[in-house]
PDB file of C-alpha atoms in Angstrom:
ATOM      1  CA  UNK A   1      -0.057   0.116   0.744  1.00  0.00           C
ATOM      2  CA  UNK A   2       1.144   3.306  -0.939  1.00  0.00           C
ATOM      3  CA  UNK A   3       1.671   5.865   2.169  1.00  0.00           C
ATOM      4  CA  UNK A   4       0.629   9.563   1.841  1.00  0.00           C
ATOM      5  CA  UNK A   5       3.959  11.282   2.786  1.00  0.00           C
ATOM      6  CA  UNK A   6       7.448  10.380   4.100  1.00  0.00           C
ATOM      7  CA  UNK A   7       9.809  11.915   5.854  1.00  0.00           C
ATOM      8  CA  UNK A   8      13.765  12.071   6.194  1.00  0.00           C
ATOM      9  CA  UNK A   9      15.653  14.729   8.900  1.00  0.00           C
ATOM     10  CA  UNK A  10      18.321  16.559   8.091  1.00  0.00           C
ATOM     11  CA  UNK A  11      21.804  17.259   9.571  1.00  0.00           C
ATOM     12  CA  UNK A  12      22.687  21.173   8.696  1.00  0.00           C
ATOM     13  CA  UNK A  13      26.588  22.020   7.980  1.00  0.00           C
ATOM     14  CA  UNK A  14      26.989  25.282   8.854  1.00  0.00           C
ATOM     15  CA  UNK A  15      24.671  27.032   6.795  1.00  0.00           C
ATOM     16  CA  UNK A  16      25.187  26.057   3.178  1.00  0.00           C
ATOM     17  CA  UNK A  17      25.296  22.881   3.485  1.00  0.00           C
ATOM     18  CA  UNK A  18      22.389  19.779   4.001  1.00  0.00           C
ATOM     19  CA  UNK A  19      22.570  15.826   4.222  1.00  0.00           C
ATOM     20  CA  UNK A  20      20.000  13.744   4.291  1.00  0.00           C
ATOM     21  CA  UNK A  21      20.403  10.979   6.973  1.00  0.00           C
ATOM     22  CA  UNK A  22      19.667   7.332   5.732  1.00  0.00           C
ATOM     23  CA  UNK A  23      20.210   4.176   5.923  1.00  0.00           C
ATOM     24  CA  UNK A  24      21.646   1.941   3.304  1.00  0.00           C
ATOM     25  CA  UNK A  25      21.747  -2.070   2.635  1.00  0.00           C
ATOM     26  CA  UNK A  26      21.531  -5.079   5.084  1.00  0.00           C
ATOM     27  CA  UNK A  27      22.398  -4.746   7.400  1.00  0.00           C
ATOM     28  CA  UNK A  28      21.895  -1.012   7.342  1.00  0.00           C
ATOM     29  CA  UNK A  29      24.623   0.823   7.716  1.00  0.00           C
ATOM     30  CA  UNK A  30      24.241   5.238   8.532  1.00  0.00           C
ATOM     31  CA  UNK A  31      25.176   7.242   6.018  1.00  0.00           C
ATOM     32  CA  UNK A  32      25.057  11.350   5.355  1.00  0.00           C
ATOM     33  CA  UNK A  33      24.824  12.511   1.735  1.00  0.00           C
ATOM     34  CA  UNK A  34      24.690  15.875   0.732  1.00  0.00           C
ATOM     35  CA  UNK A  35      21.591  16.597  -0.544  1.00  0.00           C
ATOM     36  CA  UNK A  36      21.231  18.855  -4.223  1.00  0.00           C
ATOM     37  CA  UNK A  37      18.349  19.965  -5.714  1.00  0.00           C
ATOM     38  CA  UNK A  38      20.419  21.011  -8.941  1.00  0.00           C
ATOM     39  CA  UNK A  39      21.778  17.945 -10.024  1.00  0.00           C
ATOM     40  CA  UNK A  40      19.470  14.237 -10.241  1.00  0.00           C
ATOM     41  CA  UNK A  41      22.896  12.053  -9.343  1.00  0.00           C
ATOM     42  CA  UNK A  42      23.096  10.883  -6.126  1.00  0.00           C
ATOM     43  CA  UNK A  43      26.887   8.882  -5.542  1.00  0.00           C
ATOM     44  CA  UNK A  44      28.297   7.200  -2.427  1.00  0.00           C
ATOM     45  CA  UNK A  45      31.862   7.319  -1.291  1.00  0.00           C
ATOM     46  CA  UNK A  46      32.846   3.474  -0.324  1.00  0.00           C
ATOM     47  CA  UNK A  47      34.539   2.516   2.134  1.00  0.00           C
ATOM     48  CA  UNK A  48      37.776   2.065   1.141  1.00  0.00           C
ATOM     49  CA  UNK A  49      38.183   6.141   0.249  1.00  0.00           C
ATOM     50  CA  UNK A  50      40.347   8.607   2.403  1.00  0.00           C
ATOM     51  CA  UNK A  51      40.218  12.318   1.399  1.00  0.00           C
ATOM     52  CA  UNK A  52      42.653  12.658   4.330  1.00  0.00           C
ATOM     53  CA  UNK A  53      42.468  16.546   5.043  1.00  0.00           C
ATOM     54  CA  UNK A  54      39.907  17.044   2.784  1.00  0.00           C
ATOM     55  CA  UNK A  55      37.306  15.422   4.620  1.00  0.00           C
ATOM     56  CA  UNK A  56      39.029  12.599   6.422  1.00  0.00           C
ATOM     57  CA  UNK A  57      38.056   8.430   5.877  1.00  0.00           C
ATOM     58  CA  UNK A  58      34.658   7.923   4.676  1.00  0.00           C
ATOM     59  CA  UNK A  59      34.449   4.551   6.448  1.00  0.00           C
ATOM     60  CA  UNK A  60      30.288   4.968   6.204  1.00  0.00           C
ATOM     61  CA  UNK A  61      29.495   2.718   3.807  1.00  0.00           C
ATOM     62  CA  UNK A  62      31.071  -0.626   2.530  1.00  0.00           C
ATOM     63  CA  UNK A  63      29.216  -2.681  -0.600  1.00  0.00           C
ATOM     64  CA  UNK A  64      31.064  -5.623   0.313  1.00  0.00           C
ATOM     65  CA  UNK A  65      29.093  -5.584   3.992  1.00  0.00           C
ATOM     66  CA  UNK A  66      25.781  -5.056   2.034  1.00  0.00           C
ATOM     67  CA  UNK A  67      23.931  -8.231   1.590  1.00  0.00           C
ATOM     68  CA  UNK A  68      21.688  -6.505  -0.439  1.00  0.00           C
ATOM     69  CA  UNK A  69      24.028  -4.497  -2.493  1.00  0.00           C
ATOM     70  CA  UNK A  70      24.247  -5.473  -6.570  1.00  0.00           C
ATOM     71  CA  UNK A  71      26.212  -4.156  -9.366  1.00  0.00           C
ATOM     72  CA  UNK A  72      24.045  -2.042 -12.373  1.00  0.00           C
ATOM     73  CA  UNK A  73      26.821  -3.220 -14.748  1.00  0.00           C
ATOM     74  CA  UNK A  74      27.698  -0.267 -15.855  1.00  0.00           C
ATOM     75  CA  UNK A  75      30.683   2.261 -14.815  1.00  0.00           C
ATOM     76  CA  UNK A  76      30.321   5.589 -12.836  1.00  0.00           C
ATOM     77  CA  UNK A  77      32.885   8.545 -13.181  1.00  0.00           C
ATOM     78  CA  UNK A  78      32.863  12.154 -12.535  1.00  0.00           C
ATOM     79  CA  UNK A  79      35.247  15.519 -12.926  1.00  0.00           C
ATOM     80  CA  UNK A  80      35.430  18.465 -12.432  1.00  0.00           C
ATOM     81  CA  UNK A  81      38.304  19.224 -14.858  1.00  0.00           C
ATOM     82  CA  UNK A  82      41.257  18.306 -12.386  1.00  0.00           C
ATOM     83  CA  UNK A  83      39.885  15.861  -9.695  1.00  0.00           C
ATOM     84  CA  UNK A  84      38.542  12.703 -10.870  1.00  0.00           C
ATOM     85  CA  UNK A  85      36.210  10.044  -9.142  1.00  0.00           C
ATOM     86  CA  UNK A  86      35.639   6.083 -10.672  1.00  0.00           C
ATOM     87  CA  UNK A  87      33.814   3.887  -9.809  1.00  0.00           C
ATOM     88  CA  UNK A  88      30.838   1.494 -10.721  1.00  0.00           C
ATOM     89  CA  UNK A  89      27.419   1.852 -11.008  1.00  0.00           C
ATOM     90  CA  UNK A  90      25.176  -0.130  -7.811  1.00  0.00           C
ATOM     91  CA  UNK A  91      22.168  -0.335  -6.211  1.00  0.00           C
ATOM     92  CA  UNK A  92      20.505  -0.876  -2.662  1.00  0.00           C
ATOM     93  CA  UNK A  93      18.347  -0.278  -0.111  1.00  0.00           C
ATOM     94  CA  UNK A  94      17.914   2.636   1.256  1.00  0.00           C
ATOM     95  CA  UNK A  95      15.927   3.227   4.207  1.00  0.00           C
ATOM     96  CA  UNK A  96      14.984   6.390   6.466  1.00  0.00           C
ATOM     97  CA  UNK A  97      13.957   6.700  10.594  1.00  0.00           C
ATOM     98  CA  UNK A  98      10.626   7.982   9.385  1.00  0.00           C
ATOM     99  CA  UNK A  99       9.583  10.542  12.478  1.00  0.00           C
ATOM    100  CA  UNK A 100       5.820  11.145  10.641  1.00  0.00           C
ATOM    101  CA  UNK A 101       3.667   9.055   8.727  1.00  0.00           C
ATOM    102  CA  UNK A 102      -0.077   9.130   6.707  1.00  0.00           C
ATOM    103  CA  UNK A 103      -1.277   6.363   5.327  1.00  0.00           C
ATOM    104  CA  UNK A 104      -4.460   6.143   3.724  1.00  0.00           C
ATOM    105  CA  UNK A 105      -6.603   5.078   6.611  1.00  0.00           C
ATOM    106  CA  UNK A 106      -4.957   7.197   8.864  1.00  0.00           C
ATOM    107  CA  UNK A 107      -2.246   9.710  10.726  1.00  0.00           C
ATOM    108  CA  UNK A 108      -0.359   8.632  13.380  1.00  0.00           C
ATOM    109  CA  UNK A 109       3.309   9.581  14.790  1.00  0.00           C
ATOM    110  CA  UNK A 110       5.413   7.015  14.355  1.00  0.00           C
ATOM    111  CA  UNK A 111       9.623   6.497  15.191  1.00  0.00           C
ATOM    112  CA  UNK A 112       9.537   3.178  12.486  1.00  0.00           C
ATOM    113  CA  UNK A 113      12.470   2.530   9.451  1.00  0.00           C
ATOM    114  CA  UNK A 114      10.669   2.756   6.336  1.00  0.00           C
ATOM    115  CA  UNK A 115      12.331   1.137   3.262  1.00  0.00           C
ATOM    116  CA  UNK A 116      12.437   3.402   0.429  1.00  0.00           C
ATOM    117  CA  UNK A 117      13.317   0.408  -1.812  1.00  0.00           C
ATOM    118  CA  UNK A 118      15.860   0.013  -3.996  1.00  0.00           C
ATOM    119  CA  UNK A 119      17.915   2.752  -5.593  1.00  0.00           C
ATOM    120  CA  UNK A 120      20.856   3.680  -8.258  1.00  0.00           C
ATOM    121  CA  UNK A 121      24.300   5.442  -7.607  1.00  0.00           C
ATOM    122  CA  UNK A 122      26.626   5.918  -8.213  1.00  0.00           C
ATOM    123  CA  UNK A 123      29.906   3.803  -6.096  1.00  0.00           C
ATOM    124  CA  UNK A 124      33.099   5.840  -6.627  1.00  0.00           C
ATOM    125  CA  UNK A 125      36.299   3.628  -5.701  1.00  0.00           C
ATOM    126  CA  UNK A 126      38.852   5.399  -6.081  1.00  0.00           C
ATOM    127  CA  UNK A 127      39.641   9.007  -6.568  1.00  0.00           C
ATOM    128  CA  UNK A 128      43.119  10.938  -7.711  1.00  0.00           C
ATOM    129  CA  UNK A 129      43.644  15.044  -7.657  1.00  0.00           C
ATOM    130  CA  UNK A 130      40.969  15.637  -5.398  1.00  0.00           C
ATOM    131  CA  UNK A 131      40.610  19.382  -4.411  1.00  0.00           C
ATOM    132  CA  UNK A 132      37.607  20.132  -2.368  1.00  0.00           C
ATOM    133  CA  UNK A 133      36.365  19.381   1.025  1.00  0.00           C
ATOM    134  CA  UNK A 134      33.729  17.027   1.433  1.00  0.00           C
ATOM    135  CA  UNK A 135      31.966  16.452   4.851  1.00  0.00           C
ATOM    136  CA  UNK A 136      29.031  13.833   4.354  1.00  0.00           C
ATOM    137  CA  UNK A 137      29.367  10.253   2.684  1.00  0.00           C
ATOM    138  CA  UNK A 138      28.335  11.162  -0.771  1.00  0.00           C
ATOM    139  CA  UNK A 139      25.049  13.403  -2.600  1.00  0.00           C
ATOM    140  CA  UNK A 140      21.605  13.101  -2.812  1.00  0.00           C
ATOM    141  CA  UNK A 141      20.829  14.454  -6.209  1.00  0.00           C
ATOM    142  CA  UNK A 142      17.274  15.441  -5.477  1.00  0.00           C
ATOM    143  CA  UNK A 143      16.139  17.175  -9.218  1.00  0.00           C
ATOM    144  CA  UNK A 144      14.409  15.292 -11.409  1.00  0.00           C
ATOM    145  CA  UNK A 145      15.532  15.288 -14.852  1.00  0.00           C
ATOM    146  CA  UNK A 146      17.320  11.984 -16.137  1.00  0.00           C
ATOM    147  CA  UNK A 147      20.781  11.120 -15.213  1.00  0.00           C
ATOM    148  CA  UNK A 148      22.895  12.257 -17.878  1.00  0.00           C
ATOM    149  CA  UNK A 149      24.549   9.665 -19.741  1.00  0.00           C
ATOM    150  CA  UNK A 150      27.722  10.882 -19.688  1.00  0.00           C
ATOM    151  CA  UNK A 151      28.293  10.665 -15.908  1.00  0.00           C
ATOM    152  CA  UNK A 152      26.395   7.121 -15.914  1.00  0.00           C
ATOM    153  CA  UNK A 153      28.206   4.809 -18.230  1.00  0.00           C
ATOM    154  CA  UNK A 154      25.167   2.616 -18.593  1.00  0.00           C
ATOM    155  CA  UNK A 155      22.532   1.219 -21.023  1.00  0.00           C
ATOM    156  CA  UNK A 156      19.281   3.060 -19.612  1.00  0.00           C
ATOM    157  CA  UNK A 157      18.088   5.830 -17.646  1.00  0.00           C
ATOM    158  CA  UNK A 158      17.853   4.930 -14.023  1.00  0.00           C
ATOM    159  CA  UNK A 159      14.898   6.079 -12.088  1.00  0.00           C
ATOM    160  CA  UNK A 160      16.430   9.764 -10.357  1.00  0.00           C
ATOM    161  CA  UNK A 161      15.654   9.252  -6.315  1.00  0.00           C
ATOM    162  CA  UNK A 162      12.780  12.294  -6.055  1.00  0.00           C
ATOM    163  CA  UNK A 163      10.473   9.966  -8.783  1.00  0.00           C
ATOM    164  CA  UNK A 164      11.799   6.439  -6.811  1.00  0.00           C
ATOM    165  CA  UNK A 165      10.281   7.949  -3.802  1.00  0.00           C
ATOM    166  CA  UNK A 166       7.239   9.415  -5.565  1.00  0.00           C
ATOM    167  CA  UNK A 167       6.737   6.130  -7.033  1.00  0.00           C
ATOM    168  CA  UNK A 168       5.782   5.070  -3.083  1.00  0.00           C
ATOM    169  CA  UNK A 169       3.967   7.914  -2.087  1.00  0.00           C
ATOM    170  CA  UNK A 170       0.352   9.214  -3.060  1.00  0.00           C
ATOM    171  CA  UNK A 171       1.561  12.132  -4.345  1.00  0.00           C
ATOM    172  CA  UNK A 172       4.439  13.845  -6.627  1.00  0.00           C
ATOM    173  CA  UNK A 173       5.124  17.002  -3.917  1.00  0.00           C
ATOM    174  CA  UNK A 174       8.216  17.485  -2.206  1.00  0.00           C
ATOM    175  CA  UNK A 175       8.785  19.612   0.489  1.00  0.00           C
ATOM    176  CA  UNK A 176      12.491  20.612   2.169  1.00  0.00           C
ATOM    177  CA  UNK A 177      11.967  22.499   5.427  1.00  0.00           C
ATOM    178  CA  UNK A 178      15.281  24.347   7.364  1.00  0.00           C
ATOM    179  CA  UNK A 179      15.393  25.497  10.684  1.00  0.00           C
ATOM    180  CA  UNK A 180      18.561  28.135  10.138  1.00  0.00           C
ATOM    181  CA  UNK A 181      21.145  27.717  13.110  1.00  0.00           C
ATOM    182  CA  UNK A 182      23.329  30.670  12.605  1.00  0.00           C
ATOM    183  CA  UNK A 183      25.891  28.185  13.595  1.00  0.00           C
ATOM    184  CA  UNK A 184      29.419  27.907  11.015  1.00  0.00           C
ATOM    185  CA  UNK A 185      28.924  24.961  13.116  1.00  0.00           C
ATOM    186  CA  UNK A 186      27.428  20.724  12.453  1.00  0.00           C
ATOM    187  CA  UNK A 187      23.872  21.452  14.263  1.00  0.00           C
ATOM    188  CA  UNK A 188      21.805  18.354  15.121  1.00  0.00           C
ATOM    189  CA  UNK A 189      18.445  17.201  13.205  1.00  0.00           C
ATOM    190  CA  UNK A 190      17.656  20.716  11.830  1.00  0.00           C
ATOM    191  CA  UNK A 191      15.723  19.973   8.903  1.00  0.00           C
ATOM    192  CA  UNK A 192      13.333  17.541   6.945  1.00  0.00           C
ATOM    193  CA  UNK A 193      12.153  16.281   3.505  1.00  0.00           C
ATOM    194  CA  UNK A 194       9.383  15.366   3.100  1.00  0.00           C
ATOM    195  CA  UNK A 195       7.894  13.259  -0.269  1.00  0.00           C
ATOM    196  CA  UNK A 196       3.785  13.109  -0.868  1.00  0.00           C
ATOM    197  CA  UNK A 197       2.356  15.914   0.556  1.00  0.00           C
ATOM    198  CA  UNK A 198       3.478  19.665   1.834  1.00  0.00           C
ATOM    199  CA  UNK A 199       5.183  19.093   5.147  1.00  0.00           C
ATOM    200  CA  UNK A 200       2.129  19.032   8.110  1.00  0.00           C
ATOM    201  CA  UNK A 201       4.512  20.187  10.844  1.00  0.00           C
ATOM    202  CA  UNK A 202       5.961  23.240   9.736  1.00  0.00           C
ATOM    203  CA  UNK A 203       4.177  24.707   6.972  1.00  0.00           C
ATOM    204  CA  UNK A 204       0.504  26.051   6.679  1.00  0.00           C
ATOM    205  CA  UNK A 205      -1.795  24.154   4.117  1.00  0.00           C
ATOM    206  CA  UNK A 206      -4.194  26.814   3.943  1.00  0.00           C
ATOM    207  CA  UNK A 207      -1.532  29.510   2.649  1.00  0.00           C
ATOM    208  CA  UNK A 208       0.405  27.360   0.373  1.00  0.00           C
ATOM    209  CA  UNK A 209       0.172  28.726  -3.145  1.00  0.00           C
ATOM    210  CA  UNK A 210       1.928  27.123  -6.666  1.00  0.00           C
ATOM    211  CA  UNK A 211       3.782  28.729  -9.106  1.00  0.00           C
ATOM    212  CA  UNK A 212       4.892  26.911 -12.224  1.00  0.00           C
ATOM    213  CA  UNK A 213       8.346  25.431 -12.925  1.00  0.00           C
ATOM    214  CA  UNK A 214      10.244  26.314 -16.203  1.00  0.00           C
ATOM    215  CA  UNK A 215      12.927  23.732 -16.202  1.00  0.00           C
ATOM    216  CA  UNK A 216      11.914  19.971 -15.834  1.00  0.00           C
ATOM    217  CA  UNK A 217      14.624  19.437 -14.153  1.00  0.00           C
ATOM    218  CA  UNK A 218      15.572  21.874 -11.881  1.00  0.00           C
ATOM    219  CA  UNK A 219      13.602  23.986  -9.161  1.00  0.00           C
ATOM    220  CA  UNK A 220      13.416  27.238 -11.076  1.00  0.00           C
ATOM    221  CA  UNK A 221      10.624  29.489 -11.749  1.00  0.00           C
ATOM    222  CA  UNK A 222      10.590  32.463 -13.978  1.00  0.00           C
ATOM    223  CA  UNK A 223      11.369  35.358 -12.626  1.00  0.00           C
ATOM    224  CA  UNK A 224       9.792  38.919 -12.843  1.00  0.00           C
ATOM    225  CA  UNK A 225      11.422  41.267 -10.341  1.00  0.00           C
ATOM    226  CA  UNK A 226      13.965  41.374  -7.366  1.00  0.00           C
ATOM    227  CA  UNK A 227      12.873  44.687  -4.764  1.00  0.00           C
ATOM    228  CA  UNK A 228      13.936  45.973  -1.567  1.00  0.00           C
ATOM    229  CA  UNK A 229       9.881  47.600  -0.320  1.00  0.00           C
ATOM    230  CA  UNK A 230      11.105  49.259   3.009  1.00  0.00           C
ATOM    231  CA  UNK A 231      14.383  51.243   0.244  1.00  0.00           C
ATOM    232  CA  UNK A 232      11.427  51.598  -2.149  1.00  0.00           C
ATOM    233  CA  UNK A 233      14.009  49.924  -4.477  1.00  0.00           C
ATOM    234  CA  UNK A 234      13.103  48.076  -7.591  1.00  0.00           C
ATOM    235  CA  UNK A 235      16.171  46.021  -9.094  1.00  0.00           C
ATOM    236  CA  UNK A 236      17.746  46.064 -12.410  1.00  0.00           C
ATOM    237  CA  UNK A 237      17.201  42.512 -13.900  1.00  0.00           C
ATOM    238  CA  UNK A 238      20.175  43.177 -17.197  1.00  0.00           C
ATOM    239  CA  UNK A 239      21.433  40.294 -19.386  1.00  0.00           C
ATOM    240  CA  UNK A 240      25.242  39.985 -18.795  1.00  0.00           C
ATOM    241  CA  UNK A 241      27.822  37.800 -19.763  1.00  0.00           C
ATOM    242  CA  UNK A 242      28.362  36.387 -16.199  1.00  0.00           C
ATOM    243  CA  UNK A 243      24.574  35.826 -15.810  1.00  0.00           C
ATOM    244  CA  UNK A 244      22.776  32.220 -17.425  1.00  0.00           C
ATOM    245  CA  UNK A 245      19.634  33.084 -15.674  1.00  0.00           C
ATOM    246  CA  UNK A 246      18.301  35.102 -18.901  1.00  0.00           C
ATOM    247  CA  UNK A 247      16.284  31.417 -20.488  1.00  0.00           C
ATOM    248  CA  UNK A 248      13.528  31.719 -23.396  1.00  0.00           C
ATOM    249  CA  UNK A 249      12.765  35.326 -22.778  1.00  0.00           C
ATOM    250  CA  UNK A 250      12.759  35.254 -19.131  1.00  0.00           C
ATOM    251  CA  UNK A 251      14.941  34.993 -16.696  1.00  0.00           C
ATOM    252  CA  UNK A 252      14.488  32.607 -14.057  1.00  0.00           C
ATOM    253  CA  UNK A 253      15.045  31.738  -9.984  1.00  0.00           C
ATOM    254  CA  UNK A 254      17.010  28.813  -9.415  1.00  0.00           C
ATOM    255  CA  UNK A 255      16.378  27.325  -5.430  1.00  0.00           C
ATOM    256  CA  UNK A 256      19.708  25.786  -4.878  1.00  0.00           C
ATOM    257  CA  UNK A 257      19.776  23.412  -1.366  1.00  0.00           C
ATOM    258  CA  UNK A 258      23.403  23.523  -0.963  1.00  0.00           C
ATOM    259  CA  UNK A 259      24.374  26.788  -2.099  1.00  0.00           C
ATOM    260  CA  UNK A 260      24.249  29.515   1.080  1.00  0.00           C
ATOM    261  CA  UNK A 261      24.424  32.908  -0.901  1.00  0.00           C
ATOM    262  CA  UNK A 262      22.310  34.795  -3.779  1.00  0.00           C
ATOM    263  CA  UNK A 263      23.862  34.543  -7.136  1.00  0.00           C
ATOM    264  CA  UNK A 264      22.803  36.868 -10.226  1.00  0.00           C
ATOM    265  CA  UNK A 265      23.541  39.405 -12.596  1.00  0.00           C
ATOM    266  CA  UNK A 266      26.494  41.357 -12.143  1.00  0.00           C
ATOM    267  CA  UNK A 267      24.345  44.604 -12.252  1.00  0.00           C
ATOM    268  CA  UNK A 268      21.902  43.166  -9.530  1.00  0.00           C
ATOM    269  CA  UNK A 269      23.724  41.822  -7.225  1.00  0.00           C
ATOM    270  CA  UNK A 270      25.840  45.096  -6.398  1.00  0.00           C
ATOM    271  CA  UNK A 271      23.037  46.980  -6.029  1.00  0.00           C
ATOM    272  CA  UNK A 272      21.714  44.359  -4.055  1.00  0.00           C
ATOM    273  CA  UNK A 273      24.690  44.364  -2.069  1.00  0.00           C
ATOM    274  CA  UNK A 274      24.790  48.159  -1.890  1.00  0.00           C
ATOM    275  CA  UNK A 275      20.887  48.550  -0.133  1.00  0.00           C
ATOM    276  CA  UNK A 276      22.033  45.861   2.317  1.00  0.00           C
ATOM    277  CA  UNK A 277      25.272  46.862   2.882  1.00  0.00           C
ATOM    278  CA  UNK A 278      27.455  44.196   1.775  1.00  0.00           C
ATOM    279  CA  UNK A 279      30.914  44.854   0.985  1.00  0.00           C
ATOM    280  CA  UNK A 280      33.500  43.049  -1.708  1.00  0.00           C
ATOM    281  CA  UNK A 281      35.836  40.190  -0.786  1.00  0.00           C
ATOM    282  CA  UNK A 282      38.094  39.793  -3.452  1.00  0.00           C
ATOM    283  CA  UNK A 283      39.461  36.580  -1.612  1.00  0.00           C
ATOM    284  CA  UNK A 284      36.445  35.179  -1.592  1.00  0.00           C
ATOM    285  CA  UNK A 285      34.809  36.623  -4.701  1.00  0.00           C
ATOM    286  CA  UNK A 286      31.790  37.510  -2.989  1.00  0.00           C
ATOM    287  CA  UNK A 287      30.219  39.801  -0.547  1.00  0.00           C
ATOM    288  CA  UNK A 288      30.449  39.881   3.308  1.00  0.00           C
ATOM    289  CA  UNK A 289      27.937  41.198   5.587  1.00  0.00           C
ATOM    290  CA  UNK A 290      29.116  41.996   9.592  1.00  0.00           C
ATOM    291  CA  UNK A 291      27.211  39.241  11.618  1.00  0.00           C
ATOM    292  CA  UNK A 292      25.544  41.845  13.788  1.00  0.00           C
ATOM    293  CA  UNK A 293      23.201  43.151  11.020  1.00  0.00           C
ATOM    294  CA  UNK A 294      21.328  39.743  10.914  1.00  0.00           C
ATOM    295  CA  UNK A 295      18.297  40.703  12.552  1.00  0.00           C
ATOM    296  CA  UNK A 296      18.515  44.591  11.273  1.00  0.00           C
ATOM    297  CA  UNK A 297      18.915  44.765   7.681  1.00  0.00           C
ATOM    298  CA  UNK A 298      15.893  44.957   5.229  1.00  0.00           C
ATOM    299  CA  UNK A 299      13.656  42.090   3.247  1.00  0.00           C
ATOM    300  CA  UNK A 300      14.456  41.254   0.198  1.00  0.00           C
ATOM    301  CA  UNK A 301      11.698  40.132  -2.695  1.00  0.00           C
ATOM    302  CA  UNK A 302      11.946  38.091  -5.240  1.00  0.00           C
ATOM    303  CA  UNK A 303       8.723  37.900  -7.260  1.00  0.00           C
ATOM    304  CA  UNK A 304       7.487  34.937  -8.863  1.00  0.00           C
ATOM    305  CA  UNK A 305       4.658  34.165 -11.698  1.00  0.00           C
ATOM    306  CA  UNK A 306       1.069  35.300 -10.455  1.00  0.00           C
ATOM    307  CA  UNK A 307       1.980  38.234  -8.190  1.00  0.00           C
ATOM    308  CA  UNK A 308       3.725  35.405  -5.910  1.00  0.00           C
ATOM    309  CA  UNK A 309       6.989  36.935  -3.641  1.00  0.00           C
ATOM    310  CA  UNK A 310       9.398  34.600  -1.945  1.00  0.00           C
ATOM    311  CA  UNK A 311      10.501  36.661   1.422  1.00  0.00           C
ATOM    312  CA  UNK A 312      14.235  36.838   2.127  1.00  0.00           C
ATOM    313  CA  UNK A 313      14.577  37.860   5.964  1.00  0.00           C
ATOM    314  CA  UNK A 314      18.392  39.241   7.212  1.00  0.00           C
ATOM    315  CA  UNK A 315      18.035  36.271   9.601  1.00  0.00           C
ATOM    316  CA  UNK A 316      18.327  34.264   5.877  1.00  0.00           C
ATOM    317  CA  UNK A 317      21.171  36.056   3.459  1.00  0.00           C
ATOM    318  CA  UNK A 318      23.323  37.380   6.604  1.00  0.00           C
ATOM    319  CA  UNK A 319      24.756  33.868   6.671  1.00  0.00           C
ATOM    320  CA  UNK A 320      27.913  32.791   9.253  1.00  0.00           C
ATOM    321  CA  UNK A 321      30.456  30.926   7.024  1.00  0.00           C
ATOM    322  CA  UNK A 322      33.135  30.714   9.183  1.00  0.00           C
ATOM    323  CA  UNK A 323      33.630  30.790  13.203  1.00  0.00           C
ATOM    324  CA  UNK A 324      34.076  33.677  14.784  1.00  0.00           C
ATOM    325  CA  UNK A 325      32.969  35.922  10.834  1.00  0.00           C
TER     326      UNK A 325
END
């Protein structure tokens, strides 16, 4: 029987990364996978990988220790131009400690372990010239596009994680709730993913508003304007060489789960930074603002289709990216 909803608890790393707490295989092995709404790809480090000072030994998931792991007869390869990761395509049983469960026969609170079922992923067994710090044990792709063949060297397209979970719930709705802690250190459970319904615990369902996505694969929406109401400022949206957000005759706003920054055309970002009192940091190639302005800055509004607004207060755009800063 399909359940109405399924929740997965999240751990927050600083203010810019979220990890999904899952168990994989039999016997279950606990892992934390960084979530990414910009990629449909799920991948894990095998327990043979040691990143040293860039993330330590990744010893949470060992495919040889799982009786349910199976290879999919294809290789996996990823590169960012310098670092290279290689491995195989595997599949195993994913489970979550679902703390809230609603079935078709009613609603009740539970702490039961819920099986998500078999899901395929890239299993990284070797790395070369690894050049970025990596917390967590891998990546959980939450984009809804097809897994690209250039990444999965397979003969067929495997379903992405969102589609896989949607097949076991009564609705295709996904809710991401984040509890902002305001600290650069890893915090305890500080958010949750809900599949199959609007999050009944943290979202007011009677005030939920819907807008169409402009991309079948990404969580991307048509952007009409950016403004700072308290200062009576409406910022210019200008297509520039630094922006790829001008798509099919309109600007787009892309929601990203693993970015702690606001990105956009130079003209818009420069004007926005000036209004909120941010200064450019040449070393970090981004704008910085003192944490004391976390509760004193102006509200920013992003206008989407139908006159709907995403409102971002200073407690959300002033984030602590390092200890003591």
